[in-house]
Coordinates of C-alpha atoms in Angstrom, one line a residue:
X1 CA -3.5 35.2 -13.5
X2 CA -7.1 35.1 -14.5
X3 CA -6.7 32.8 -16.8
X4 CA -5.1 30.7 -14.1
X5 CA -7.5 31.0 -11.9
X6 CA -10.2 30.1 -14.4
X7 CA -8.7 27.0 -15.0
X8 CA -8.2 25.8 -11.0
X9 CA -12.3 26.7 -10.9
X10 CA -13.2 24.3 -13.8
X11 CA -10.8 21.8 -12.2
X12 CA -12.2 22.2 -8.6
X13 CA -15.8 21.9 -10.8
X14 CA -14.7 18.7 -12.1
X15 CA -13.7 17.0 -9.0
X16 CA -16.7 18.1 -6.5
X17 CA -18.9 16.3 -10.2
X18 CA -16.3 13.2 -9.6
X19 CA -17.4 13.1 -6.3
X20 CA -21.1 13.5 -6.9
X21 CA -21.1 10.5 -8.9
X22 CA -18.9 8.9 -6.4
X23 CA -21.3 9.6 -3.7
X24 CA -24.3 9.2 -5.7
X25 CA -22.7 5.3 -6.1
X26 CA -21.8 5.2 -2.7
X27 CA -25.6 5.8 -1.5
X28 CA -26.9 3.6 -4.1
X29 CA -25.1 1.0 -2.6
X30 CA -25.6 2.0 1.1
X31 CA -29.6 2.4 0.3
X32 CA -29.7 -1.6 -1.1
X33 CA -27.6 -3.3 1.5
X34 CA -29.8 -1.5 4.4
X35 CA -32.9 -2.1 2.6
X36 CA -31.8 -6.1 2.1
X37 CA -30.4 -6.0 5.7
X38 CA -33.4 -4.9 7.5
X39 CA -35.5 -7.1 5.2
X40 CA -33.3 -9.9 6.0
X41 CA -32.9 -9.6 10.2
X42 CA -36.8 -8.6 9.8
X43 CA -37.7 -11.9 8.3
X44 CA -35.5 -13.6 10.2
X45 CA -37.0 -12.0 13.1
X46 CA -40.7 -13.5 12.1
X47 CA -39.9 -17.0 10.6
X48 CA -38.2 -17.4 14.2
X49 CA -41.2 -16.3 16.4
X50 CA -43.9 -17.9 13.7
X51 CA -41.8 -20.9 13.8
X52 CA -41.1 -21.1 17.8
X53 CA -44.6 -20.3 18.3
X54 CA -45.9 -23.0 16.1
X55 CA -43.7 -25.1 17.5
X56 CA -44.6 -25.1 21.3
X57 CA -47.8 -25.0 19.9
X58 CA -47.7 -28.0 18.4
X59 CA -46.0 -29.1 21.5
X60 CA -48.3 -27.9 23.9
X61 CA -51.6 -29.2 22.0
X62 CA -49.9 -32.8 21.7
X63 CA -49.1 -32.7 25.6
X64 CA -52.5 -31.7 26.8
X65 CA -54.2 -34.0 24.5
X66 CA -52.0 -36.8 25.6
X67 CA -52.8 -35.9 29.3
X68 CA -56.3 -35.6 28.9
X69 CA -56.8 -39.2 27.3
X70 CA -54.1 -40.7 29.4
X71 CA -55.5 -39.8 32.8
X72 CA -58.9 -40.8 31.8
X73 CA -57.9 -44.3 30.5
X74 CA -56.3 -45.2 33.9
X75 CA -58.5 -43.1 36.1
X76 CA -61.2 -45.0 34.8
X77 CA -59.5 -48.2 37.0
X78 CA -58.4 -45.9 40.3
X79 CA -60.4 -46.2 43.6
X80 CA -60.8 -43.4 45.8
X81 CA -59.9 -42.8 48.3
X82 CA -55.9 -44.0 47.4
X83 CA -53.3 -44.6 49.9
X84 CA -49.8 -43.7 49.0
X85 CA -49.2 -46.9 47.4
X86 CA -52.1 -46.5 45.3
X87 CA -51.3 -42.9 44.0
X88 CA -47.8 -43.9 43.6
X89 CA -49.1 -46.9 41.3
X90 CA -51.4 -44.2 39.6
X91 CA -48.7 -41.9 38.6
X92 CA -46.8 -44.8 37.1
X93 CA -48.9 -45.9 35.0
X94 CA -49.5 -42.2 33.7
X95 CA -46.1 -41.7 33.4
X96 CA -45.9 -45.3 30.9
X97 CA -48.5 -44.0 28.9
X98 CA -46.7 -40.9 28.1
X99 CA -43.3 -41.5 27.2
X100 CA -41.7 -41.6 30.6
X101 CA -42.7 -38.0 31.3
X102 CA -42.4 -36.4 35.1
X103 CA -46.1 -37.5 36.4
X104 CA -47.4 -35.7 39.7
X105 CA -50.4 -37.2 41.5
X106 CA -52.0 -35.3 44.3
X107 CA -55.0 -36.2 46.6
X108 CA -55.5 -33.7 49.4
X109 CA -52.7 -34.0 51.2
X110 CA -50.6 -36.9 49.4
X111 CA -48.8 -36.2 46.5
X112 CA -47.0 -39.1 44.5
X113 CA -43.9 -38.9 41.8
X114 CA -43.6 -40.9 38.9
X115 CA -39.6 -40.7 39.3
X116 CA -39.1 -40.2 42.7
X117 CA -35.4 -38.6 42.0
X118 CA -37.0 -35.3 40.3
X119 CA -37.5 -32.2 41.5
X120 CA -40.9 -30.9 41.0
X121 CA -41.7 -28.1 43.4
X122 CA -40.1 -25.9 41.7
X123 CA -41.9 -26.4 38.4
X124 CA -45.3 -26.8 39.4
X125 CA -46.1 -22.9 40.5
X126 CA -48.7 -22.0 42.6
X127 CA -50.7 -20.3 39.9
X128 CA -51.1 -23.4 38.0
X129 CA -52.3 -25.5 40.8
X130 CA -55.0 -23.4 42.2
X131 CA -56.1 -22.9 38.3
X132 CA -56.4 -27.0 38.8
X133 CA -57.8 -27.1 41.8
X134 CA -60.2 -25.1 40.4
X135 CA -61.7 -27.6 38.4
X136 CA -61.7 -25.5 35.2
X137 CA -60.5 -28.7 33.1
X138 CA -56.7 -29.1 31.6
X139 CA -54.1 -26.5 32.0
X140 CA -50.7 -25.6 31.1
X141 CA -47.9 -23.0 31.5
X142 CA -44.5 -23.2 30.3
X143 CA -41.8 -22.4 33.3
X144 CA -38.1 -22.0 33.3
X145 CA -36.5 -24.1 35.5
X146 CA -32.3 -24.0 36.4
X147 CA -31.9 -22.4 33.2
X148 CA -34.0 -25.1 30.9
X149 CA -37.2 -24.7 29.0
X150 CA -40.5 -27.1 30.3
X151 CA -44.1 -27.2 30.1
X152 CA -46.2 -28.4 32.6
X153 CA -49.9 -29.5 32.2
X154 CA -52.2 -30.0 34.9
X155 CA -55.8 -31.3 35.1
X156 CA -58.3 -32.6 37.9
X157 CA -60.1 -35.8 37.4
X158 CA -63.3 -36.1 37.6
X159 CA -66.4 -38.6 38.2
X160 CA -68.0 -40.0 35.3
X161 CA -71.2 -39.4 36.5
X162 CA -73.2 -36.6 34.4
X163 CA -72.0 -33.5 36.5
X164 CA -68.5 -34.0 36.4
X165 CA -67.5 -33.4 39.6
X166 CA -64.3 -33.1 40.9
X167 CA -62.7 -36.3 42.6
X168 CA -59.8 -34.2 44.7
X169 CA -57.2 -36.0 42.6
X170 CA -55.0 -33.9 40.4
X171 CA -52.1 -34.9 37.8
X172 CA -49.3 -32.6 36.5
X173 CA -47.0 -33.7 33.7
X174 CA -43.9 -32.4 33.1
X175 CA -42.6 -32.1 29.6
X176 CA -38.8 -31.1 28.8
X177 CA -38.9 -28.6 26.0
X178 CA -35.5 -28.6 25.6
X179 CA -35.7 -30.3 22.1
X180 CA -37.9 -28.1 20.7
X181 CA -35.3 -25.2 22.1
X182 CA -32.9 -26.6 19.7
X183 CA -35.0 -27.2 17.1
X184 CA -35.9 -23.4 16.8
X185 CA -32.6 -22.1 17.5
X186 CA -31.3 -24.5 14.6
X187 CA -33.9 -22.9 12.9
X188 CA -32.8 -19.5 13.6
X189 CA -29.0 -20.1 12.7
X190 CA -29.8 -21.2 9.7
X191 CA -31.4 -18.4 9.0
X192 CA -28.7 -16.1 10.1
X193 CA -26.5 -18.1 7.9
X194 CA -28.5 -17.0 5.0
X195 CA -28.1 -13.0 5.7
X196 CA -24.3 -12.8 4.8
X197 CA -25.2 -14.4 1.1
X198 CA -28.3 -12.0 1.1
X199 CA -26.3 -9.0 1.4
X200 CA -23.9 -9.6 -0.8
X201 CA -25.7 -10.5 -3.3
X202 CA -27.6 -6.8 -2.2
X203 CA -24.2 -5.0 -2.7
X204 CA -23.8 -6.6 -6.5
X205 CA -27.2 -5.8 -7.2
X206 CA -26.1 -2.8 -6.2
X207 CA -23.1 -1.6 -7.8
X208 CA -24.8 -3.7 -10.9
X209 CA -28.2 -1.2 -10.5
X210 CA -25.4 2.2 -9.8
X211 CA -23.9 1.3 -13.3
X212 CA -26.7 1.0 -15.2
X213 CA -28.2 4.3 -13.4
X214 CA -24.8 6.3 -13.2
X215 CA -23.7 5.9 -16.0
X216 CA -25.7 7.9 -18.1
X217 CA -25.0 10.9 -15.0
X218 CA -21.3 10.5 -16.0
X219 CA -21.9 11.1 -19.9
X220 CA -23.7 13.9 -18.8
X221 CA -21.2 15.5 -16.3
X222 CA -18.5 15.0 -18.8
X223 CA -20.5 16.9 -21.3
X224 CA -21.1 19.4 -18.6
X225 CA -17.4 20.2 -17.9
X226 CA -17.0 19.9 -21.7
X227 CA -19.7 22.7 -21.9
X228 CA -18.1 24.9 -18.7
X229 CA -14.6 24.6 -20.3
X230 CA -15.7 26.0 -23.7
X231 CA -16.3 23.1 -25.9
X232 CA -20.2 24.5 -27.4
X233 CA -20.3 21.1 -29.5
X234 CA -20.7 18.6 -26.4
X235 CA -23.5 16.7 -26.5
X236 CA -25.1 14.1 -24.5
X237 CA -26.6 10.5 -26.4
X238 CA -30.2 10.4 -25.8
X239 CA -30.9 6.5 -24.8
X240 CA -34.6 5.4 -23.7
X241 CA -37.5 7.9 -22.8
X242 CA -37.2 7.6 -18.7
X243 CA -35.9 10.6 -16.8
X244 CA -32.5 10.3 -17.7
X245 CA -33.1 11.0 -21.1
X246 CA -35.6 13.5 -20.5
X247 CA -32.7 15.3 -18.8
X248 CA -29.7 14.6 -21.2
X249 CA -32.4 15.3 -24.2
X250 CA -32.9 18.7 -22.0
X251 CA -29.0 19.4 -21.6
X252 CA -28.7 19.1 -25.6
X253 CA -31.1 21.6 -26.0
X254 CA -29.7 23.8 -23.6
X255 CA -26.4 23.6 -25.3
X256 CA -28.1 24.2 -29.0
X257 CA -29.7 27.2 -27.2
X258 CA -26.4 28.3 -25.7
X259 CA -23.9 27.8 -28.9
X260 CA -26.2 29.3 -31.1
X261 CA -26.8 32.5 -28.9
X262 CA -22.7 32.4 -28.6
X263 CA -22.5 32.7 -32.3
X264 CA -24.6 35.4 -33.2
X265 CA -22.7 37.0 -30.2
X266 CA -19.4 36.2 -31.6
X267 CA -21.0 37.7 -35.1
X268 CA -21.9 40.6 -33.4
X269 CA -18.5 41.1 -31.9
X270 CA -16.9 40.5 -34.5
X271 CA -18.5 43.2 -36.8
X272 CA -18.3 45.9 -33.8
X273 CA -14.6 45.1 -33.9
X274 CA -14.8 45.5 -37.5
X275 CA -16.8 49.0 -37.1
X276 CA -14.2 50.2 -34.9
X277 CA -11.2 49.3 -37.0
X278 CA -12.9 50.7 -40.0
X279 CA -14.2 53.9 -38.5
X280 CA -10.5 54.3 -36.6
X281 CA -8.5 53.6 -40.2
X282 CA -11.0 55.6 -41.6
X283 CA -10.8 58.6 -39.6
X284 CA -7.0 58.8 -39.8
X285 CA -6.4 60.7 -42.8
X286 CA -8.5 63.4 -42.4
X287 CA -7.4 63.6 -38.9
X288 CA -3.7 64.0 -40.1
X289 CA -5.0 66.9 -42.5
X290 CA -6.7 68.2 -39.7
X291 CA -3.5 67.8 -37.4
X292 CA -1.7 69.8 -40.1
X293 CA -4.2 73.0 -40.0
X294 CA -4.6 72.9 -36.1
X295 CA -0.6 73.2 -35.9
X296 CA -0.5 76.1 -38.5
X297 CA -3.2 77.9 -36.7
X298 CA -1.7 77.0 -33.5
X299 CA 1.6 78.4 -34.3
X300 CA 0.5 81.8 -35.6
X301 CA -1.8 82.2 -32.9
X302 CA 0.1 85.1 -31.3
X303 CA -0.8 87.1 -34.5
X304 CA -4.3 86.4 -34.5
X305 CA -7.3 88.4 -32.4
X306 CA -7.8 86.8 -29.1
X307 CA -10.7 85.1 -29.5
X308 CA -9.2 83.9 -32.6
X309 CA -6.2 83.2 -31.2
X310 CA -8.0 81.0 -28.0
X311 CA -10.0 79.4 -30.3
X312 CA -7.1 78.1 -32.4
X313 CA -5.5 76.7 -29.1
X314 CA -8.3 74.6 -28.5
X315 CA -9.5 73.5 -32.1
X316 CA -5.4 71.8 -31.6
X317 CA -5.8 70.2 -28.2
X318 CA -8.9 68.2 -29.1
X319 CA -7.7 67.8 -32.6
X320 CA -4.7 66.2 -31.1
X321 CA -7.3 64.8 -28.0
X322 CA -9.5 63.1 -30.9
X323 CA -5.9 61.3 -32.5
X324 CA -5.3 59.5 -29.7
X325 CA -8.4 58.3 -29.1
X326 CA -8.3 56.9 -32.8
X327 CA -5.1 55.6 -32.0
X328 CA -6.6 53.7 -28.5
X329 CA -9.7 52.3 -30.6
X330 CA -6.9 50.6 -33.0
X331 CA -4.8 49.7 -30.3
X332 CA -8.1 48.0 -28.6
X333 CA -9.3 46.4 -31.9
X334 CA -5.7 44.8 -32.5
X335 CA -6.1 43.1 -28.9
X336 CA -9.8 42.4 -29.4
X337 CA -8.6 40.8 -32.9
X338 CA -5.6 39.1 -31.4
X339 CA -3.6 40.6 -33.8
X340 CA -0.9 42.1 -31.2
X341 CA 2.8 40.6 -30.7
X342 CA 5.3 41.0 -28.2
X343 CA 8.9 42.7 -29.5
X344 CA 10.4 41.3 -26.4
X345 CA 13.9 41.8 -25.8
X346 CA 15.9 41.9 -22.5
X347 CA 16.0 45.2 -21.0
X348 CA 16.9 47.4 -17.7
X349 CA 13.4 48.3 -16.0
X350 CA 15.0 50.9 -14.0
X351 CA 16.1 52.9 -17.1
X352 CA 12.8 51.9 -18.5
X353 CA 10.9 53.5 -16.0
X354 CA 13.2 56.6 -16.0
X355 CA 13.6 56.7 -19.5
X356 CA 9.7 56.9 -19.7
X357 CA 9.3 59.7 -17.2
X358 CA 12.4 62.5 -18.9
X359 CA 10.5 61.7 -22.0
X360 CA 7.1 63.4 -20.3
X361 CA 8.7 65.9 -18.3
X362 CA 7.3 63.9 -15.1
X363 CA 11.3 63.4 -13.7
X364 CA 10.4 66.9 -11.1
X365 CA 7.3 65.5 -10.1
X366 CA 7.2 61.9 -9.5
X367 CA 9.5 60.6 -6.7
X368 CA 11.3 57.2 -8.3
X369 CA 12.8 54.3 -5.8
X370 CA 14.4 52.1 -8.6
X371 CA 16.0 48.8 -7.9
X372 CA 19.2 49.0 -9.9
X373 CA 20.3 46.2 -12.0
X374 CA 16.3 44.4 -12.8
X375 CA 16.7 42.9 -15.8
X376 CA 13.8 41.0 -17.9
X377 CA 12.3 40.4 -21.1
X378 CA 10.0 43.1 -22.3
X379 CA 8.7 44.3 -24.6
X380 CA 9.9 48.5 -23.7
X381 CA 8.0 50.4 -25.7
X382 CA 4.2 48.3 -24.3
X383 CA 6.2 48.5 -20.5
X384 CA 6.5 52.4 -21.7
X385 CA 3.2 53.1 -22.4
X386 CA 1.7 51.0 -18.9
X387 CA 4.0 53.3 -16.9
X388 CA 3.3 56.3 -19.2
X389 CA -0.7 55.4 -18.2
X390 CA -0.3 54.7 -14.6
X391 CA 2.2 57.6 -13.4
X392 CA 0.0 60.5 -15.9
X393 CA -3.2 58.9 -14.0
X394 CA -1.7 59.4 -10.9
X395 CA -1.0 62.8 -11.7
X396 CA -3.7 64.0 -13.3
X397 CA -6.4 62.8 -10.4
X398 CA -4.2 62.0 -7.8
X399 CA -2.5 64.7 -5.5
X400 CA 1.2 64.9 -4.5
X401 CA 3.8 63.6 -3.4
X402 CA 3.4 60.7 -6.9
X403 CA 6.0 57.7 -6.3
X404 CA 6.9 54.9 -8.4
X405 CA 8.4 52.0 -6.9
X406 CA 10.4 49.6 -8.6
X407 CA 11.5 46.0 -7.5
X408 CA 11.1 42.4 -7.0
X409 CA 9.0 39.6 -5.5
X410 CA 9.2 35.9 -5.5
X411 CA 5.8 33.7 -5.0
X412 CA 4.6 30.6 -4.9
X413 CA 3.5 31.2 -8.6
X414 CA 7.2 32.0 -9.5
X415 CA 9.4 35.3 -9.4
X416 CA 8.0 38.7 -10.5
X417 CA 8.6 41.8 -11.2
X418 CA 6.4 45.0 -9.8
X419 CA 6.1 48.8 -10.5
X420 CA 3.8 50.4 -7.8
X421 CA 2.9 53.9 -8.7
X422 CA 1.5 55.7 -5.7
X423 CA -0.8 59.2 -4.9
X424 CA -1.7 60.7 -2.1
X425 CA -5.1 62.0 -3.6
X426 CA -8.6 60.9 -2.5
X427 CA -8.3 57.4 -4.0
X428 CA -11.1 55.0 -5.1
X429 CA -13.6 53.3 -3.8
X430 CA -14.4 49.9 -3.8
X431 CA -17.1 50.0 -6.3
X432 CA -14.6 52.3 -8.6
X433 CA -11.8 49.6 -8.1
X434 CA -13.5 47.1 -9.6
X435 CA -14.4 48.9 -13.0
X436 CA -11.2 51.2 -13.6
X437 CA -9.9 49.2 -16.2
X438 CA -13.1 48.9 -18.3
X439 CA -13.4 50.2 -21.4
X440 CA -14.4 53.8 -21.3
X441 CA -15.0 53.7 -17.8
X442 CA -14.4 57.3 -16.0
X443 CA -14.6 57.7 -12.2
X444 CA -15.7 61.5 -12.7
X445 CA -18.0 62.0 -15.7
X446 CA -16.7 65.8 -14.6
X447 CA -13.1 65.8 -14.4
X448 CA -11.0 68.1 -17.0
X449 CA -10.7 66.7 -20.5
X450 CA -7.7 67.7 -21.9
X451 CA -5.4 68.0 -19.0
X452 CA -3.7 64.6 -19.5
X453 CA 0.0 65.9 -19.0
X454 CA 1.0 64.8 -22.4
X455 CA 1.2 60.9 -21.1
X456 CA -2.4 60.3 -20.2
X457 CA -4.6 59.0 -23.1
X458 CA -7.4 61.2 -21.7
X459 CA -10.4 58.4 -23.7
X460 CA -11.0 56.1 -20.8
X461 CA -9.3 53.6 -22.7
X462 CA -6.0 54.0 -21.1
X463 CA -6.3 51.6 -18.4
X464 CA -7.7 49.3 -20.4
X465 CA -5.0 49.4 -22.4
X466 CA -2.5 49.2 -20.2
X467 CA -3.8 46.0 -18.6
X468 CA -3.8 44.3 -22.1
X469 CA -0.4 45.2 -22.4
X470 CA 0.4 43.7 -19.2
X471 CA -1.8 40.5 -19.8
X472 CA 0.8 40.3 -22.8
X473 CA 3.0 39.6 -20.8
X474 CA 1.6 37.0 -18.9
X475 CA 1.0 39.9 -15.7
X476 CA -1.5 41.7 -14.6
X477 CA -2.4 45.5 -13.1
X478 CA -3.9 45.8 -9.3
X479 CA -5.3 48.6 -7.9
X480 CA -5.8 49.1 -3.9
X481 CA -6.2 51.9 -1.3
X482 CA -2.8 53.3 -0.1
X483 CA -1.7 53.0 3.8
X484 CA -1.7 56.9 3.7
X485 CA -4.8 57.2 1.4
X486 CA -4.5 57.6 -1.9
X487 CA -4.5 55.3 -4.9
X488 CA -1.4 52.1 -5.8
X489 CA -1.3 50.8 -9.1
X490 CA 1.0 47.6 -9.0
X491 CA 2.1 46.1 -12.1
X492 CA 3.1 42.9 -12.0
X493 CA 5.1 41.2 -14.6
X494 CA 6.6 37.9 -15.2
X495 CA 10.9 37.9 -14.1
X496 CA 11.8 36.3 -17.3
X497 CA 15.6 36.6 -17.7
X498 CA 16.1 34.9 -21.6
X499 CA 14.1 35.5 -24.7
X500 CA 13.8 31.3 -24.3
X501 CA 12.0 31.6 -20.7
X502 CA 9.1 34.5 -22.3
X503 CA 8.7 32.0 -25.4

């Protein structure tokens, strides 16, 4: 189960990395296609106005100019004060000189149009002409007339004498700037045109830049994952000095740092498990000669002095305590050295279970609800010693009535099968839940040492051992409060029915 779960963590590691990069790629992208787009409409934006407003300009300049030298070439041959005929004449002849604009002539209360078919009130605005009647020299204003662009200029004329005074006539030209509309707005779709190619040519820059950048970011989250799913020897290829390599030269020596500190802990381990096994192998022999005396003294006990006699009884107990704990530590150091094997056969749990309770004496005290008929393949005598654990704990800290439970469940991880053993004591609390089945771990530094109704190990190895032996067998051993208080230990194995399915 852990190991499962392990696995589904490094997997779910991998994938947010994937999408890391992804994204990373993704705002690469993003970040130069704005960038070029805003750069793009923003230049667009400012050839447009430079170029209308040179343009007009342009436009404008050339129109007053024109006015300006016009009026005063055929001024120079106008009597005042006109008649009509005279001021129509006048506005001609302005009008030839300038291309066939729209002339206006006005003298105090006559006004004369160089095409008589052409509507100029509303394109000569007030503003203008009292700017003109002002006698403050040539003017202009660009208007907006039915929808279409013009620019009117206005200017008085003048005497020639040396004050310049005013002569009461005034001329307004009209000029259609409808041309240089187009022109600009030409101008302005052309340059539209031109953003499309821009930012495409942003996105392969782009994804062409995102390569170059990301793809060091992949070597190094492969590495990563190759470092997070026990591989010590990834490494990363140091290219160029920027950042980058700054950072994969960093990861490397991280993972010297980390491989090398796993060895010398993997030494160290090693010769612990080594110390143990020796020290256990070791201390076997003179335990079995001391095994021998305690039982002699233990059986003519009766005929000894009391003290004698109560001192026998307990030099046997922790004689026979001290065995099996010799017999845990090699037990532990055959796990720890991977050195154990399942003798796995198919076998009936329920007379397991009940098999492994007679044997103790436990049958009186321990209320059983077997499922008949679960078969699976086990190995009995490890499946023996988990119950032997679990039930003798139960009894020994727990408080009546003790049940065991046995039956099945069916998940979405397949079927299993579970044996729930049951107290009614105080229980455990959370923080004592999650450390009962480490090594030497005790609850109550206090509680009675040798009372460990023959099935209990009595070391505070016995969970520990009983959770390897379920591990074993691909299960596992939780521990939770009871609905009545108390402590449930539920083992949980795997419903294998053939030798071929628990190969």
């Amino acid at each position: 189960m852990s190991g499962r779960s392990t696995e589904s963590g490094r997997a779910g590691s991998g994938a947010r990395k994937r999408r890391l990069v992804g994204g990373l790629r993704t705002r690469l992208v993003v970040t130069f296609v704005v960038v070029a787009l805003v750069s793009a409409v923003t230049a667009t934006a400012l050839a447009y106005r430079d170029a209308r407003t040179a343009v007009l300009r342009r436009t404008q300049d050339a129109a007053v100019n024109d006015v300006r030298t016009r009026v005063t070439a055929v001024a120079a041959d106008f009597d005042l004060p006109p008649d009509r005929r005279s001021l129509a004449r006048f506005a001609a002849k302005v009008s030839d000189g300038l291309g066939a604009r729209i002339v206006v002539a006005r003298y105090q209360d006559l006004v004369a149009v160089s095409d008589s078919l052409a509507d100029t009130e509303g394109r000569i605005t007030a503003e203008l002409r009292a700017a003109v009647r002002a006698g403050e020299g040539a003017r202009f204003q660009r208007v907006e007339w039915r929808g279409e662009p013009y620019l009117v200029v206005g200017t008085p004329v003048t005497f020639a004498d040396g004050d310049r005074r005013t002569s009461g006539l005034e001329v307004f030209v009209i000029t259609d700037l409808r041309a240089e509309r187009d022109d600009t707005e030409a101008l302005l779709d052309s340059v539209r045109a031109g953003i499309l190619p821009v930012v495409v040519l942003a996105a392969v820059l782009a994804l062409l830049a995102a390569g170059t950048v990301l793809r060091p970011v992949r070597k190094l989250g492969r590495a990563t994952r190759g470092l997070a799913a026990g591989d010590l020897g990834s490494r990363v290829t140091v290219k160029g000095h920027d950042e980058l390599a700054e950072l994969a030269r960093t990861f490397n020596d991280t993972a010297d740092a980390l491989q090398a500190s796993d060895a010398r802990l993997r030494e160290q381990e090693a010769r612990a498990r080594r110390f143990v096994a020796d020290v256990s192998h070791e201390l076997r022999t003179p335990l079995a000669a001391m095994t021998m005396v305690a039982t002699v003294l233990e059986e003519d006990a009766d005929q000894l002095p009391a003290d004698a006699a109560r001192a026998a009884r307990t030099v046997g107990a922790e004689t026979a305590r001290l065995s099996r704990l010799v017999e845990d530590l090699m037990e532990i150091s055959r796990f720890d050295a991977h050195a154990v094997r399942l003798n796995a056969a198919e076998t009936d749990l329920a007379d397991t279970v009940r098999g492994s309770l007679a044997l103790r004496g436990w049958t009186d005290r321990v209320t059983a609800r077997l499922d008949e008929g679960v078969r699976a393949v086990v190995d009995r005598r490890r499946v023996d010693v988990i119950v032997a654990n679990l039930v003798g704990n139960a009894l020994r800290h727990g408080a009546p009535p003790v049940t065991v439970t046995l039956g099945t469940t069916v998940t979405a991880d397949g079927s299993w099968v579970t044996v729930a053993v049951a107290d009614h004591g105080p229980g455990l609390s959370s923080e004592v839940r999650e450390r009962v089945f480490d090594r030497f771990y005790k609850a109550d530094a206090a509680r009675t040492r040798g009372s460990d109704d023959g099935g209990g190990h009595g070391s505070g190895l016995g969970t520990a051992i009983a959770l390897e032996n379920a591990r074993l067998h691909g299960g596992t051993i939780e521990v939770a409060e009871g609905p009545e208080g108390g402590a449930v230990f539920t083992l949980r194995l795997p419903l294998r029915r053939t030798e071929e399915e628990a190969r």
